[in-house]
Every structure is written in structure tokens, then in C-alpha cells.
mmCIF file of C-alpha atoms in Angstrom:
data_model
loop_
_atom_site.group_PDB
_atom_site.id
_atom_site.type_symbol
_atom_site.label_atom_id
_atom_site.label_comp_id
_atom_site.label_asym_id
_atom_site.label_seq_id
_atom_site.Cartn_x
_atom_site.Cartn_y
_atom_site.Cartn_z
ATOM 1 C CA MET A 23 0.563 -0.019 -0.135
ATOM 2 C CA ARG A 24 1.388 3.612 -1.510
ATOM 3 C CA ALA A 25 1.463 6.620 1.222
ATOM 4 C CA SER A 26 -1.121 7.605 -0.748
ATOM 5 C CA GLU A 27 -3.098 4.783 -0.680
ATOM 6 C CA SER A 28 -6.015 4.507 1.950
ATOM 7 C CA PRO A 29 -6.127 1.533 4.011
ATOM 8 C CA GLY A 30 -9.612 0.909 2.138
ATOM 9 C CA SER A 31 -7.986 0.836 -0.388
ATOM 10 C CA TRP A 32 -5.841 -1.665 -0.255
ATOM 11 C CA LEU A 33 -9.015 -3.826 1.421
ATOM 12 C CA GLY A 34 -10.495 -3.659 -1.303
ATOM 13 C CA ALA A 35 -7.578 -5.239 -3.791
ATOM 14 C CA VAL A 36 -7.284 -8.184 -1.432
ATOM 15 C CA GLN A 37 -11.446 -8.491 -0.604
ATOM 16 C CA MET A 38 -10.639 -8.918 -5.230
ATOM 17 C CA ASN A 39 -7.965 -11.803 -4.447
ATOM 18 C CA ARG A 40 -10.332 -13.062 -2.779
ATOM 19 C CA GLY A 41 -12.972 -13.093 -4.996
ATOM 20 C CA LEU A 42 -11.250 -15.514 -7.279
ATOM 21 C CA GLY A 43 -10.613 -17.514 -4.690
ATOM 22 C CA LYS A 44 -6.495 -17.384 -5.553
ATOM 23 C CA PRO A 45 -4.912 -15.738 -2.571
ATOM 24 C CA LYS A 46 -2.003 -13.467 -3.049
ATOM 25 C CA VAL A 47 1.061 -14.051 -1.261
ATOM 26 C CA GLU A 48 4.223 -11.856 -1.027
ATOM 27 C CA ILE A 49 6.773 -13.596 -0.083
ATOM 28 C CA LEU A 50 10.192 -11.815 1.708
ATOM 29 C CA THR A 51 12.897 -13.588 1.546
ATOM 30 C CA ILE A 52 16.901 -13.204 0.766
ATOM 31 C CA HIS A 53 17.071 -14.131 -2.854
ATOM 32 C CA PHE A 54 18.887 -11.570 -4.219
ATOM 33 C CA GLY A 55 22.935 -12.795 -3.871
ATOM 34 C CA ILE A 56 25.513 -14.234 -5.940
ATOM 35 C CA ASN A 57 23.918 -17.255 -4.223
ATOM 36 C CA HIS A 58 22.360 -20.318 -5.440
ATOM 37 C CA GLY A 59 21.042 -21.878 -2.197
ATOM 38 C CA SER A 60 20.016 -18.219 -1.864
ATOM 39 C CA VAL A 61 17.598 -17.865 -5.104
ATOM 40 C CA LEU A 62 17.053 -22.123 -5.478
ATOM 41 C CA GLN A 63 15.690 -21.536 -1.930
ATOM 42 C CA CYS A 64 12.664 -18.863 -3.388
ATOM 43 C CA TYR A 65 12.530 -20.905 -5.327
ATOM 44 C CA ALA A 66 10.927 -23.655 -4.346
ATOM 45 C CA LEU A 67 9.003 -21.483 -2.293
ATOM 46 C CA SER A 68 7.246 -20.158 -4.821
ATOM 47 C CA LYS A 69 6.618 -23.326 -6.164
ATOM 48 C CA THR A 70 5.439 -24.875 -3.461
ATOM 49 C CA LEU A 71 2.409 -21.800 -3.062
ATOM 50 C CA ARG A 72 1.205 -22.255 -6.395
ATOM 51 C CA GLU A 73 1.429 -25.741 -6.835
ATOM 52 C CA LEU A 74 -1.136 -24.950 -3.437
ATOM 53 C CA GLY A 75 -3.344 -23.266 -5.138
ATOM 54 C CA ALA A 76 -1.781 -19.240 -4.896
ATOM 55 C CA GLU A 77 -0.358 -16.215 -6.531
ATOM 56 C CA VAL A 78 3.128 -15.462 -5.387
ATOM 57 C CA GLU A 79 4.863 -12.074 -5.919
ATOM 58 C CA VAL A 80 8.771 -12.274 -4.864
ATOM 59 C CA VAL A 81 9.238 -8.817 -2.641
ATOM 60 C CA ASP A 82 11.721 -7.755 -4.548
ATOM 61 C CA TYR A 83 14.511 -6.037 -1.635
ATOM 62 C CA VAL A 84 17.187 -5.130 -2.251
ATOM 63 C CA PRO A 85 19.258 -3.522 0.737
ATOM 64 C CA ALA A 86 20.974 -0.590 0.065
ATOM 65 C CA ARG A 87 23.556 -2.260 2.377
ATOM 66 C CA TYR A 88 24.706 -4.715 -0.552
ATOM 67 C CA LYS A 89 25.374 -3.165 -2.633
ATOM 68 C CA MET A 90 29.481 -3.987 -3.474
ATOM 69 C CA TRP A 91 30.723 -0.700 -2.035
ATOM 70 C CA ASN A 92 28.245 -0.464 0.476
ATOM 71 C CA ASN A 93 29.489 -3.828 1.171
ATOM 72 C CA VAL A 94 33.393 -3.685 1.110
ATOM 73 C CA LYS A 95 32.230 -0.725 3.957
ATOM 74 C CA ILE A 96 30.400 -3.060 5.887
ATOM 75 C CA LYS A 97 32.833 -5.701 5.546
ATOM 76 C CA TYR A 98 36.044 -4.460 5.869
ATOM 77 C CA PRO A 99 35.688 -1.383 7.658
ATOM 78 C CA GLU A 100 39.330 -0.591 9.096
ATOM 79 C CA LYS A 101 40.944 -1.435 5.478
ATOM 80 C CA SER A 102 42.015 1.745 4.295
ATOM 81 C CA LEU A 103 40.146 4.168 1.226
ATOM 82 C CA PRO A 104 42.739 3.382 -1.698
ATOM 83 C CA TRP A 105 43.033 -0.365 -0.025
ATOM 84 C CA LYS A 106 38.461 -0.856 -0.162
ATOM 85 C CA LEU A 107 38.669 1.404 -3.757
ATOM 86 C CA ALA A 108 41.359 -1.832 -5.174
ATOM 87 C CA PHE A 109 38.796 -4.372 -4.025
ATOM 88 C CA LEU A 110 36.105 -2.992 -5.162
ATOM 89 C CA LEU A 111 38.296 -2.369 -8.470
ATOM 90 C CA ALA A 112 39.753 -5.779 -8.396
ATOM 91 C CA SER A 113 36.411 -7.842 -7.103
ATOM 92 C CA SER A 114 34.246 -6.017 -10.179
ATOM 93 C CA VAL A 115 35.835 -8.130 -12.204
ATOM 94 C CA ILE A 116 34.060 -11.402 -11.658
ATOM 95 C CA ARG A 117 31.349 -9.662 -9.485
ATOM 96 C CA PHE A 118 30.031 -7.796 -12.406
ATOM 97 C CA PRO A 119 28.986 -10.506 -14.960
ATOM 98 C CA GLN A 120 27.499 -12.809 -11.819
ATOM 99 C CA LYS A 121 25.048 -10.062 -10.634
ATOM 100 C CA VAL A 122 24.610 -9.932 -14.762
ATOM 101 C CA VAL A 123 23.810 -13.956 -14.456
ATOM 102 C CA PHE A 124 22.301 -14.035 -11.451
ATOM 103 C CA ARG A 125 19.711 -11.467 -12.072
ATOM 104 C CA GLY A 126 18.650 -12.432 -15.532
ATOM 105 C CA TYR A 127 18.007 -15.923 -13.803
ATOM 106 C CA LEU A 128 15.754 -14.609 -11.166
ATOM 107 C CA LYS A 129 14.278 -12.931 -14.111
ATOM 108 C CA LYS A 130 12.845 -15.829 -15.100
ATOM 109 C CA HIS A 131 12.525 -18.668 -12.912
ATOM 110 C CA LEU A 132 10.470 -15.748 -10.731
ATOM 111 C CA ALA A 133 7.315 -13.274 -10.174
ATOM 112 C CA LEU A 134 8.877 -9.841 -9.053
ATOM 113 C CA SER A 135 7.794 -7.151 -7.785
ATOM 114 C CA ARG A 136 9.287 -4.045 -8.206
ATOM 115 C CA ARG A 137 12.538 -2.939 -6.419
ATOM 116 C CA PHE A 138 13.151 -1.858 -3.191
ATOM 117 C CA SER A 139 16.601 -1.097 -1.153
ATOM 118 C CA GLU A 140 15.490 1.641 1.684
ATOM 119 C CA PRO A 141 12.698 -0.406 4.317
ATOM 120 C CA ARG A 142 10.712 3.698 4.072
ATOM 121 C CA LYS A 143 10.109 3.281 0.276
ATOM 122 C CA LEU A 144 9.051 -0.642 0.504
ATOM 123 C CA ALA A 145 6.351 0.199 3.830
ATOM 124 C CA ASP A 146 5.194 3.184 0.984
ATOM 125 C CA GLY A 147 4.902 0.503 -1.452
ATOM 126 C CA CYS A 148 3.282 -1.715 -0.542
ATOM 127 C CA PRO A 149 1.916 -4.267 -3.036
ATOM 128 C CA ASP A 150 -1.688 -5.680 -2.118
ATOM 129 C CA ALA A 151 -1.219 -9.441 -0.477
ATOM 130 C CA ASP A 152 -3.923 -10.699 1.378
ATOM 131 C CA LEU A 153 -0.366 -13.001 3.494
ATOM 132 C CA TYR A 154 2.808 -11.673 3.505
ATOM 133 C CA LEU A 155 5.710 -14.287 3.742
ATOM 134 C CA VAL A 156 9.018 -13.577 5.575
ATOM 135 C CA GLY A 157 11.282 -17.064 5.031
ATOM 136 C CA SER A 158 13.643 -18.918 4.569
ATOM 137 C CA ASP A 159 17.726 -17.999 5.045
ATOM 138 C CA GLN A 160 19.077 -15.861 7.413
ATOM 139 C CA VAL A 161 16.683 -13.503 7.612
ATOM 140 C CA TRP A 162 16.855 -13.200 11.231
ATOM 141 C CA ASN A 163 20.753 -13.429 11.473
ATOM 142 C CA SER A 164 21.400 -9.941 12.462
ATOM 143 C CA SER A 165 25.249 -10.727 11.717
ATOM 144 C CA TYR A 166 24.571 -12.167 9.013
ATOM 145 C CA ASN A 167 22.412 -9.323 7.387
ATOM 146 C CA GLY A 168 24.732 -6.555 8.998
ATOM 147 C CA ARG A 169 22.636 -4.783 10.580
ATOM 148 C CA GLU A 170 19.301 -5.571 12.912
ATOM 149 C CA ASP A 171 16.357 -4.884 9.982
ATOM 150 C CA LYS A 172 12.883 -4.221 10.552
ATOM 151 C CA SER A 173 12.165 -4.977 7.084
ATOM 152 C CA TYR A 174 12.034 -9.034 7.605
ATOM 153 C CA LEU A 175 9.418 -8.761 10.139
ATOM 154 C CA LEU A 176 7.056 -8.049 8.177
ATOM 155 C CA GLY A 177 6.523 -4.475 9.457
ATOM 156 C CA PHE A 178 6.020 -2.606 5.697
ATOM 157 C CA ALA A 179 3.116 -4.938 5.528
ATOM 158 C CA PRO A 180 -0.397 -2.417 5.702
ATOM 159 C CA GLN A 181 -2.649 -2.533 9.077
ATOM 160 C CA GLY A 182 -3.529 -5.354 10.028
ATOM 161 C CA ALA A 183 -2.255 -7.716 7.087
ATOM 162 C CA ALA A 184 -1.602 -11.635 7.205
ATOM 163 C CA ARG A 185 1.913 -12.176 8.188
ATOM 164 C CA ALA A 186 2.947 -15.463 9.045
ATOM 165 C CA SER A 187 7.313 -16.976 8.909
ATOM 166 C CA TYR A 188 8.054 -20.052 6.459
ATOM 167 C CA ALA A 189 11.699 -22.180 7.808
ATOM 168 C CA ALA A 190 13.048 -18.332 9.023
ATOM 169 C CA SER A 191 16.451 -18.768 9.842
ATOM 170 C CA ILE A 192 18.491 -16.702 13.068
ATOM 171 C CA GLY A 193 22.418 -18.509 12.509
ATOM 172 C CA LYS A 194 23.704 -18.525 15.475
ATOM 173 C CA ASP A 195 23.736 -20.214 18.486
ATOM 174 C CA GLU A 196 22.513 -17.742 20.923
ATOM 175 C CA LEU A 197 20.089 -14.175 20.524
ATOM 176 C CA THR A 198 21.822 -10.989 22.904
ATOM 177 C CA GLU A 199 18.369 -9.497 24.620
ATOM 178 C CA GLU A 200 17.972 -6.754 22.469
ATOM 179 C CA GLU A 201 18.014 -9.057 19.363
ATOM 180 C CA GLY A 202 15.685 -11.407 20.957
ATOM 181 C CA SER A 203 13.375 -8.925 21.782
ATOM 182 C CA GLY A 204 13.099 -7.222 19.203
ATOM 183 C CA ILE A 205 11.376 -10.335 17.363
ATOM 184 C CA ALA A 206 9.757 -10.984 19.796
ATOM 185 C CA ARG A 207 7.607 -8.233 18.961
ATOM 186 C CA GLY A 208 8.098 -7.772 15.437
ATOM 187 C CA VAL A 209 6.034 -11.748 15.031
ATOM 188 C CA GLN A 210 2.970 -10.707 17.951
ATOM 189 C CA SER A 211 0.861 -9.983 15.203
ATOM 190 C CA PHE A 212 1.923 -13.343 13.434
ATOM 191 C CA TRP A 213 -0.686 -16.456 12.397
ATOM 192 C CA GLY A 214 2.003 -18.679 12.379
ATOM 193 C CA VAL A 215 5.267 -18.727 13.107
ATOM 194 C CA SER A 216 8.217 -21.120 11.441
ATOM 195 C CA VAL A 217 12.115 -21.421 12.254
ATOM 196 C CA ARG A 218 14.278 -23.409 10.170
ATOM 197 C CA GLU A 219 16.651 -24.142 12.983
ATOM 198 C CA GLU A 220 15.913 -26.781 16.360
ATOM 199 C CA ARG A 221 17.788 -23.562 18.532
ATOM 200 C CA ALA A 222 16.005 -21.131 16.674
ATOM 201 C CA ALA A 223 12.635 -22.576 18.039
ATOM 202 C CA GLU A 224 14.845 -23.321 21.454
ATOM 203 C CA GLN A 225 15.649 -18.961 21.708
ATOM 204 C CA LEU A 226 12.930 -17.932 20.387
ATOM 205 C CA ALA A 227 11.126 -19.351 23.397
ATOM 206 C CA ASN A 228 13.122 -17.443 25.426
ATOM 207 C CA PHE A 229 10.783 -15.278 24.879
ATOM 208 C CA GLY A 230 7.689 -15.689 24.530
ATOM 209 C CA VAL A 231 7.117 -16.398 20.949
ATOM 210 C CA GLU A 232 5.928 -20.505 20.624
ATOM 211 C CA ALA A 233 7.346 -21.856 16.855
ATOM 212 C CA ARG A 234 6.900 -24.858 14.694
ATOM 213 C CA VAL A 235 10.574 -26.302 12.405
ATOM 214 C CA ASP A 236 10.161 -26.471 9.155
ATOM 215 C CA LEU A 237 12.437 -27.634 6.356
ATOM 216 C CA ASP A 238 14.452 -25.681 4.879
ATOM 217 C CA PRO A 239 12.288 -25.119 0.959
ATOM 218 C CA VAL A 240 14.623 -26.840 -0.922
ATOM 219 C CA PHE A 241 13.159 -30.437 0.369
ATOM 220 C CA LEU A 242 9.596 -29.182 -0.631
ATOM 221 C CA LEU A 243 10.005 -30.078 -4.214
ATOM 222 C CA ASP A 244 11.460 -33.659 -4.735
ATOM 223 C CA ARG A 245 14.461 -34.627 -6.473
ATOM 224 C CA GLU A 246 12.690 -35.014 -10.747
ATOM 225 C CA GLN A 247 11.334 -31.345 -9.754
ATOM 226 C CA TRP A 248 14.929 -30.526 -9.325
ATOM 227 C CA CYS A 249 16.101 -32.604 -12.290
ATOM 228 C CA GLU A 250 13.127 -30.323 -14.524
ATOM 229 C CA LEU A 251 15.258 -27.906 -13.818
ATOM 230 C CA ALA A 252 18.788 -28.412 -13.796
ATOM 231 C CA SER A 253 20.696 -27.263 -17.228
ATOM 232 C CA THR A 254 20.512 -30.611 -19.651
ATOM 233 C CA ARG A 255 24.354 -31.101 -20.001
ATOM 234 C CA THR A 256 25.579 -34.055 -18.230
ATOM 235 C CA ARG A 257 29.251 -34.572 -17.392
ATOM 236 C CA ARG A 258 30.082 -38.029 -18.006
ATOM 237 C CA GLU A 259 33.622 -38.222 -16.404
ATOM 238 C CA PRO A 260 33.903 -39.014 -12.212
ATOM 239 C CA TYR A 261 34.549 -35.379 -10.733
ATOM 240 C CA VAL A 262 34.293 -34.843 -6.391
ATOM 241 C CA LEU A 263 32.593 -31.827 -6.678
ATOM 242 C CA VAL A 264 33.384 -29.209 -4.052
ATOM 243 C CA TYR A 265 31.016 -26.290 -3.521
ATOM 244 C CA VAL A 266 32.535 -23.253 -1.770
ATOM 245 C CA ILE A 267 30.121 -21.025 0.097
ATOM 246 C CA ALA A 268 32.236 -19.345 3.479
ATOM 247 C CA GLN A 269 35.296 -18.299 4.002
ATOM 248 C CA GLY A 270 38.221 -20.478 5.339
ATOM 249 C CA TYR A 271 37.758 -22.960 3.089
ATOM 250 C CA GLU A 272 42.046 -24.095 1.935
ATOM 251 C CA GLU A 273 42.271 -27.389 3.793
ATOM 252 C CA MET A 274 38.481 -28.284 2.890
ATOM 253 C CA VAL A 275 39.729 -28.098 -1.013
ATOM 254 C CA ARG A 276 43.615 -29.284 -0.051
ATOM 255 C CA GLN A 277 41.295 -33.144 1.599
ATOM 256 C CA ALA A 278 39.049 -32.984 -1.287
ATOM 257 C CA ARG A 279 42.156 -33.109 -4.154
ATOM 258 C CA GLU A 280 42.877 -36.567 -1.683
ATOM 259 C CA ILE A 281 38.983 -38.613 -1.777
ATOM 260 C CA ALA A 282 39.409 -37.477 -5.333
ATOM 261 C CA ASP A 283 42.459 -39.118 -6.001
ATOM 262 C CA ARG A 284 41.613 -42.453 -4.160
ATOM 263 C CA LEU A 285 38.253 -41.764 -6.391
ATOM 264 C CA GLY A 286 40.238 -41.896 -9.382
ATOM 265 C CA ALA A 287 38.290 -38.651 -9.975
ATOM 266 C CA ARG A 288 38.701 -35.349 -11.352
ATOM 267 C CA LEU A 289 38.373 -32.259 -8.572
ATOM 268 C CA TYR A 290 35.803 -29.544 -9.630
ATOM 269 C CA ILE A 291 35.174 -25.873 -7.779
ATOM 270 C CA LEU A 292 31.835 -24.375 -7.650
ATOM 271 C CA SER A 293 32.186 -21.081 -6.308
ATOM 272 C CA VAL A 294 31.397 -17.549 -6.957
ATOM 273 C CA ARG A 295 35.518 -16.607 -6.176
ATOM 274 C CA PRO A 296 38.090 -18.001 -8.319
ATOM 275 C CA ILE A 297 39.768 -21.177 -5.654
ATOM 276 C CA ARG A 298 43.433 -21.020 -6.726
ATOM 277 C CA ILE A 299 44.639 -24.284 -4.729
ATOM 278 C CA PRO A 300 47.053 -26.645 -6.692
ATOM 279 C CA GLY A 301 44.967 -29.980 -7.637
ATOM 280 C CA VAL A 302 42.204 -28.125 -8.495
ATOM 281 C CA ASP A 303 40.744 -29.507 -12.551
ATOM 282 C CA ARG A 304 38.276 -27.213 -12.666
ATOM 283 C CA ASN A 305 36.834 -23.486 -11.062
ATOM 284 C CA PHE A 306 33.534 -23.043 -12.168
ATOM 285 C CA LEU A 307 32.476 -19.340 -11.114
ATOM 286 C CA PHE A 308 29.796 -18.234 -13.008
ATOM 287 C CA ALA A 309 27.827 -20.967 -13.128
ATOM 288 C CA THR A 310 23.918 -20.809 -13.414
ATOM 289 C CA PRO A 311 21.367 -21.662 -10.100
ATOM 290 C CA SER A 312 20.216 -24.632 -13.464
ATOM 291 C CA ASP A 313 24.155 -25.508 -13.742
ATOM 292 C CA PHE A 314 24.190 -26.024 -9.396
ATOM 293 C CA LEU A 315 21.904 -28.170 -10.225
ATOM 294 C CA ALA A 316 22.968 -30.505 -12.336
ATOM 295 C CA LEU A 317 26.764 -30.636 -11.165
ATOM 296 C CA PHE A 318 24.963 -31.816 -7.828
ATOM 297 C CA ARG A 319 22.787 -34.513 -10.298
ATOM 298 C CA ASP A 320 26.075 -35.639 -11.684
ATOM 299 C CA ALA A 321 28.778 -35.219 -9.436
ATOM 300 C CA ALA A 322 30.556 -38.865 -8.004
ATOM 301 C CA PHE A 323 31.131 -37.440 -4.532
ATOM 302 C CA VAL A 324 29.930 -33.672 -3.047
ATOM 303 C CA VAL A 325 32.088 -31.985 -0.574
ATOM 304 C CA SER A 326 30.913 -28.582 1.438
ATOM 305 C CA ASN A 327 31.180 -25.678 3.871
ATOM 306 C CA SER A 328 27.798 -25.030 3.071
ATOM 307 C CA PHE A 329 23.799 -25.701 4.604
ATOM 308 C CA HIS A 330 22.655 -25.552 1.186
ATOM 309 C CA GLY A 331 25.360 -28.040 -0.578
ATOM 310 C CA THR A 332 24.655 -30.219 2.456
ATOM 311 C CA ALA A 333 20.683 -29.637 0.827
ATOM 312 C CA PHE A 334 21.322 -30.453 -2.821
ATOM 313 C CA SER A 335 23.372 -34.013 -1.662
ATOM 314 C CA ILE A 336 20.723 -35.145 0.500
ATOM 315 C CA ILE A 337 18.586 -34.406 -2.158
ATOM 316 C CA PHE A 338 20.210 -36.477 -5.446
ATOM 317 C CA ARG A 339 21.097 -38.569 -2.566
ATOM 318 C CA LYS A 340 25.890 -38.483 -3.060
ATOM 319 C CA ARG A 341 27.939 -39.576 -1.083
ATOM 320 C CA PHE A 342 28.850 -36.355 0.835
ATOM 321 C CA LEU A 343 31.330 -34.727 2.865
ATOM 322 C CA THR A 344 30.819 -31.085 5.047
ATOM 323 C CA TYR A 345 33.132 -29.717 7.098
ATOM 324 C CA ALA A 346 32.159 -27.167 9.277
ATOM 325 C CA ALA A 347 31.566 -23.243 8.999
ATOM 326 C CA ARG A 348 30.179 -19.506 10.648
ATOM 327 C CA TYR A 349 26.698 -19.973 11.586
ATOM 328 C CA ASN A 350 27.198 -23.949 11.975
ATOM 329 C CA ALA A 351 23.738 -24.731 13.808
ATOM 330 C CA ARG A 352 22.151 -25.063 10.817
ATOM 331 C CA ILE A 353 23.972 -27.051 9.197
ATOM 332 C CA GLU A 354 24.557 -29.295 12.343
ATOM 333 C CA ASN A 355 20.583 -29.199 12.263
ATOM 334 C CA ILE A 356 19.839 -30.604 9.570
ATOM 335 C CA LEU A 357 21.927 -33.112 9.717
ATOM 336 C CA SER A 358 20.904 -34.337 12.501
ATOM 337 C CA ILE A 359 17.584 -34.510 10.864
ATOM 338 C CA MET A 360 18.763 -36.938 8.863
ATOM 339 C CA GLY A 361 21.401 -38.671 10.954
ATOM 340 C CA LEU A 362 23.849 -38.173 8.912
ATOM 341 C CA GLY A 363 25.653 -36.381 11.338
ATOM 342 C CA ARG A 364 28.576 -38.920 10.800
ATOM 343 C CA ARG A 365 29.356 -36.484 7.144
ATOM 344 C CA LEU A 366 29.573 -33.454 9.349
ATOM 345 C CA VAL A 367 34.264 -32.331 9.577
ATOM 346 C CA THR A 368 35.286 -30.728 11.783
ATOM 347 C CA LYS A 369 39.290 -31.144 11.160
ATOM 348 C CA ARG A 370 39.836 -34.148 9.345
ATOM 349 C CA PHE A 371 38.015 -36.759 6.857
ATOM 350 C CA ASP A 372 37.564 -40.246 8.015
ATOM 351 C CA ASP A 373 39.086 -42.675 6.187
ATOM 352 C CA ALA A 374 35.970 -45.077 6.034
ATOM 353 C CA LEU A 375 33.541 -42.496 4.429
ATOM 354 C CA VAL A 376 34.899 -41.893 1.160
ATOM 355 C CA SER A 377 34.131 -45.571 -0.003
ATOM 356 C CA GLU A 378 30.809 -46.050 2.514
ATOM 357 C CA GLU A 379 27.487 -46.089 0.575
ATOM 358 C CA ILE A 380 25.126 -43.931 2.646
ATOM 359 C CA ASP A 381 21.039 -45.409 3.765
ATOM 360 C CA TYR A 382 18.815 -42.459 1.963
ATOM 361 C CA VAL A 383 15.616 -44.561 3.729
ATOM 362 C CA ALA A 384 15.979 -42.412 6.835
ATOM 363 C CA PRO A 385 16.643 -39.037 4.679
ATOM 364 C CA ALA A 386 14.103 -39.868 2.948
ATOM 365 C CA ALA A 387 11.060 -40.436 5.119
ATOM 366 C CA ALA A 388 12.716 -37.163 7.192
ATOM 367 C CA ILE A 389 11.831 -35.537 4.068
ATOM 368 C CA ALA A 390 8.283 -37.075 3.151
ATOM 369 C CA LYS A 391 7.031 -36.354 7.121
ATOM 370 C CA GLY A 392 8.736 -32.616 7.155
ATOM 371 C CA ALA A 393 7.278 -31.747 3.652
ATOM 372 C CA GLU A 394 4.007 -33.121 4.701
ATOM 373 C CA SER A 395 3.752 -30.872 7.668
ATOM 374 C CA ALA A 396 4.774 -27.958 6.430
ATOM 375 C CA ARG A 397 3.073 -27.899 2.947
ATOM 376 C CA ALA A 398 0.215 -28.836 5.332
ATOM 377 C CA TYR A 399 1.414 -25.426 7.694
ATOM 378 C CA LEU A 400 1.295 -23.544 4.658
ATOM 379 C CA ARG A 401 -2.235 -24.990 3.192
ATOM 380 C CA GLY A 402 -3.585 -23.614 6.183
ATOM 381 C CA LEU A 403 -2.536 -19.957 5.960
ATOM 382 C CA LEU A 404 -3.673 -19.919 2.637
ATOM 383 C CA GLU A 405 -6.896 -21.622 3.380
ATOM 384 C CA GLU A 406 -7.158 -18.697 6.225
ATOM 385 C CA ALA A 407 -6.053 -15.519 3.516
ATOM 386 C CA ALA A 408 -8.510 -16.654 1.094
ATOM 387 C CA ARG A 409 -11.489 -16.202 3.427
#
């Protein structure tokens, strides 16, 4: 609802949607980064809601702090101005074409609202909807987002609008009093509070918030559905795929080279940064999310330090290892749910895990149960919104 519009105009638009029997949902998430998992979790939630009968749009909120220059200043505050400018220039050589690739992919596969970069402008130009849904990804992680952003608590939505979360992630092991109280106040009017990790639910309970725990949206689509979105090109040579999303990856890549040698395979690196470590056979710097899916689909073995690298290893039923990284609670949580805790590496991989096949019967059952529960929750929100 724009500032010039009255509450009645918003209600009129909502009633029109309801009259058509197809509730309109606006999703707010972190969909815009050069990050394959962020894009695919948003795609999965959008597709699931459409399958459940909703009209879906993604709020194209890209906070100004994520612009490349602002991001450099946030990440490297102690560096000198000349260093920051040099870093920005060097990064732009790779980042700019990557941004073009990802932006084009988003426009092709998601229904996006107009672009917003400031909370006030988002509040003034809020798209009409029957339901505003925040999640998944680390929407409630103030460290990841550079600061607390109340937009991710849906404060921009019109007064009285239906709000809820789905698999919202806090990502951190501990919340400060200020962070926890802020989230608690923000979700008071939510129809439902859904988080992605057990630890997040425990933390919110300390602030009087009852939250359910749901699977990341990527688990709401099955392997066949992801294969439909994947690139059709196949790579027939055996390879170990390393998916790098966090810092401190050097030792992980060296150990992945060992694994590749044992399997008689090549070593592929999928990352948004060039990895210059001896033994790497190929870097994939400009892979689309569909290329990402194909690389996971065809891999002989996967090594990653990423939540979504772990998730898609499980979805495609691969042998894999996940190396401990920052915001590790979310990775530990999904491995625990799937009964695959042994696949987490803190220092050095267990030799037996390289050749050991993974029995995916129990993980498949956990995914099926979690997806059924999640769909029931989302269906309930949509049915209420359509009334």
C-alpha cells in the first residue's frame, strides 16, 4: 500500500483476490545475492505455494547495504580507502558479470515486484497481498545482514495484514537480549511462526515466542522436480564436486583433492570466487542455479561448507562430506534431522566415509514427513487468507 492510498484501497484489492479464490502471497526473503542456495530456496517456496493454489510474487527488496561498495565498507571497516577501492575494482571484474547472470535467472524463474532498496520506500510502496510471508534463509540473522532489519519482520505490511514466517533462519547459536526481544515484538501479530532450526525455536521460546520447526524450502520439491530445472548438459567423467560458500576453505579443498585421487576422479570447484589451490581441475565461476543443480546431480562425491550444499547432496542422494563453517548450527541441525551427523567434518575426514555408501531410506522418510507437515502449515495459511 502506497503512502497516498487509504486502508480501504488495500482491503479492496485483497477482497478482489479473495473473490477470485486464489490468495495473493508476497514472499520476503534473501533471494538476490550471488548465491545458488538463496535463489533456489526462494524458487522452491514460490513453486510450492503456487502448487497449493496461490498467486505468488517475491518482494524484490535488495537493501542498499548489499550494493558492492556498501558491502565492502561493512565487511572491511578497518581497511584504508585505497585498499577498499582496489578491492572493489578487482572484485567487480568477476562480480559484475555474475550479478548479470543471477539477475537474469531471477527474472526468468520468479515473479518479482518492483525493486526496493530502502525500508521506508518498501513501506510506502508495499505490494497488495492476502498474506505476507517471510523466509527462508538467514532473514533473522542480524550479523549476516549487517544489522537488524525490521523489514524482515514484515513491518512494512499494512496494518491488519496477514503475516507469517516459513523456515526463517536465525543462523546464530545465541541471540542477544536486544535481538530476541526485537524478533518477539515483530512476530506478535503473525498468524504462524515457522523457523528452520531447532536451536532457533529454543532461542525464541526464551522470549515467549512459540515457533514450529520446518524444513528449508528446497526439501519441498523432490529430486525429479529439481532435475527438471537442472541444465540438460551432463558430464560423464567422474568428478568430486566442491561447493565453496564460506571462508576458510583451503584445507577442505586440499582434502577434497585426496578424496578425488582415491576415487580416480577429477576435482571440480563450484564457487563465486576463483579458487587457486594446486590440484583443482576446473573452476565454475559463472554457473547459473540450473548449472548448480546439474553439477550436484552428476557428481560422484560432494564436499561443501554450505547448508544448501549439504541439502542438495541429500536431495540427490550423493556420498558427501560437509565441513564445519560459520553459522554452523543450521548445518548440524539438518544433518541431525536426517541422521547423517557423521558426515560433518571439523578437522579431517574419516577415511571410511569416502567409500561408504549412504543409506537414504531414513533421510527420505524424514524429508517426506517434514514436507507433508510444511505443506499442511502453508495450506492452512492460504485457506485462512482466502476467507
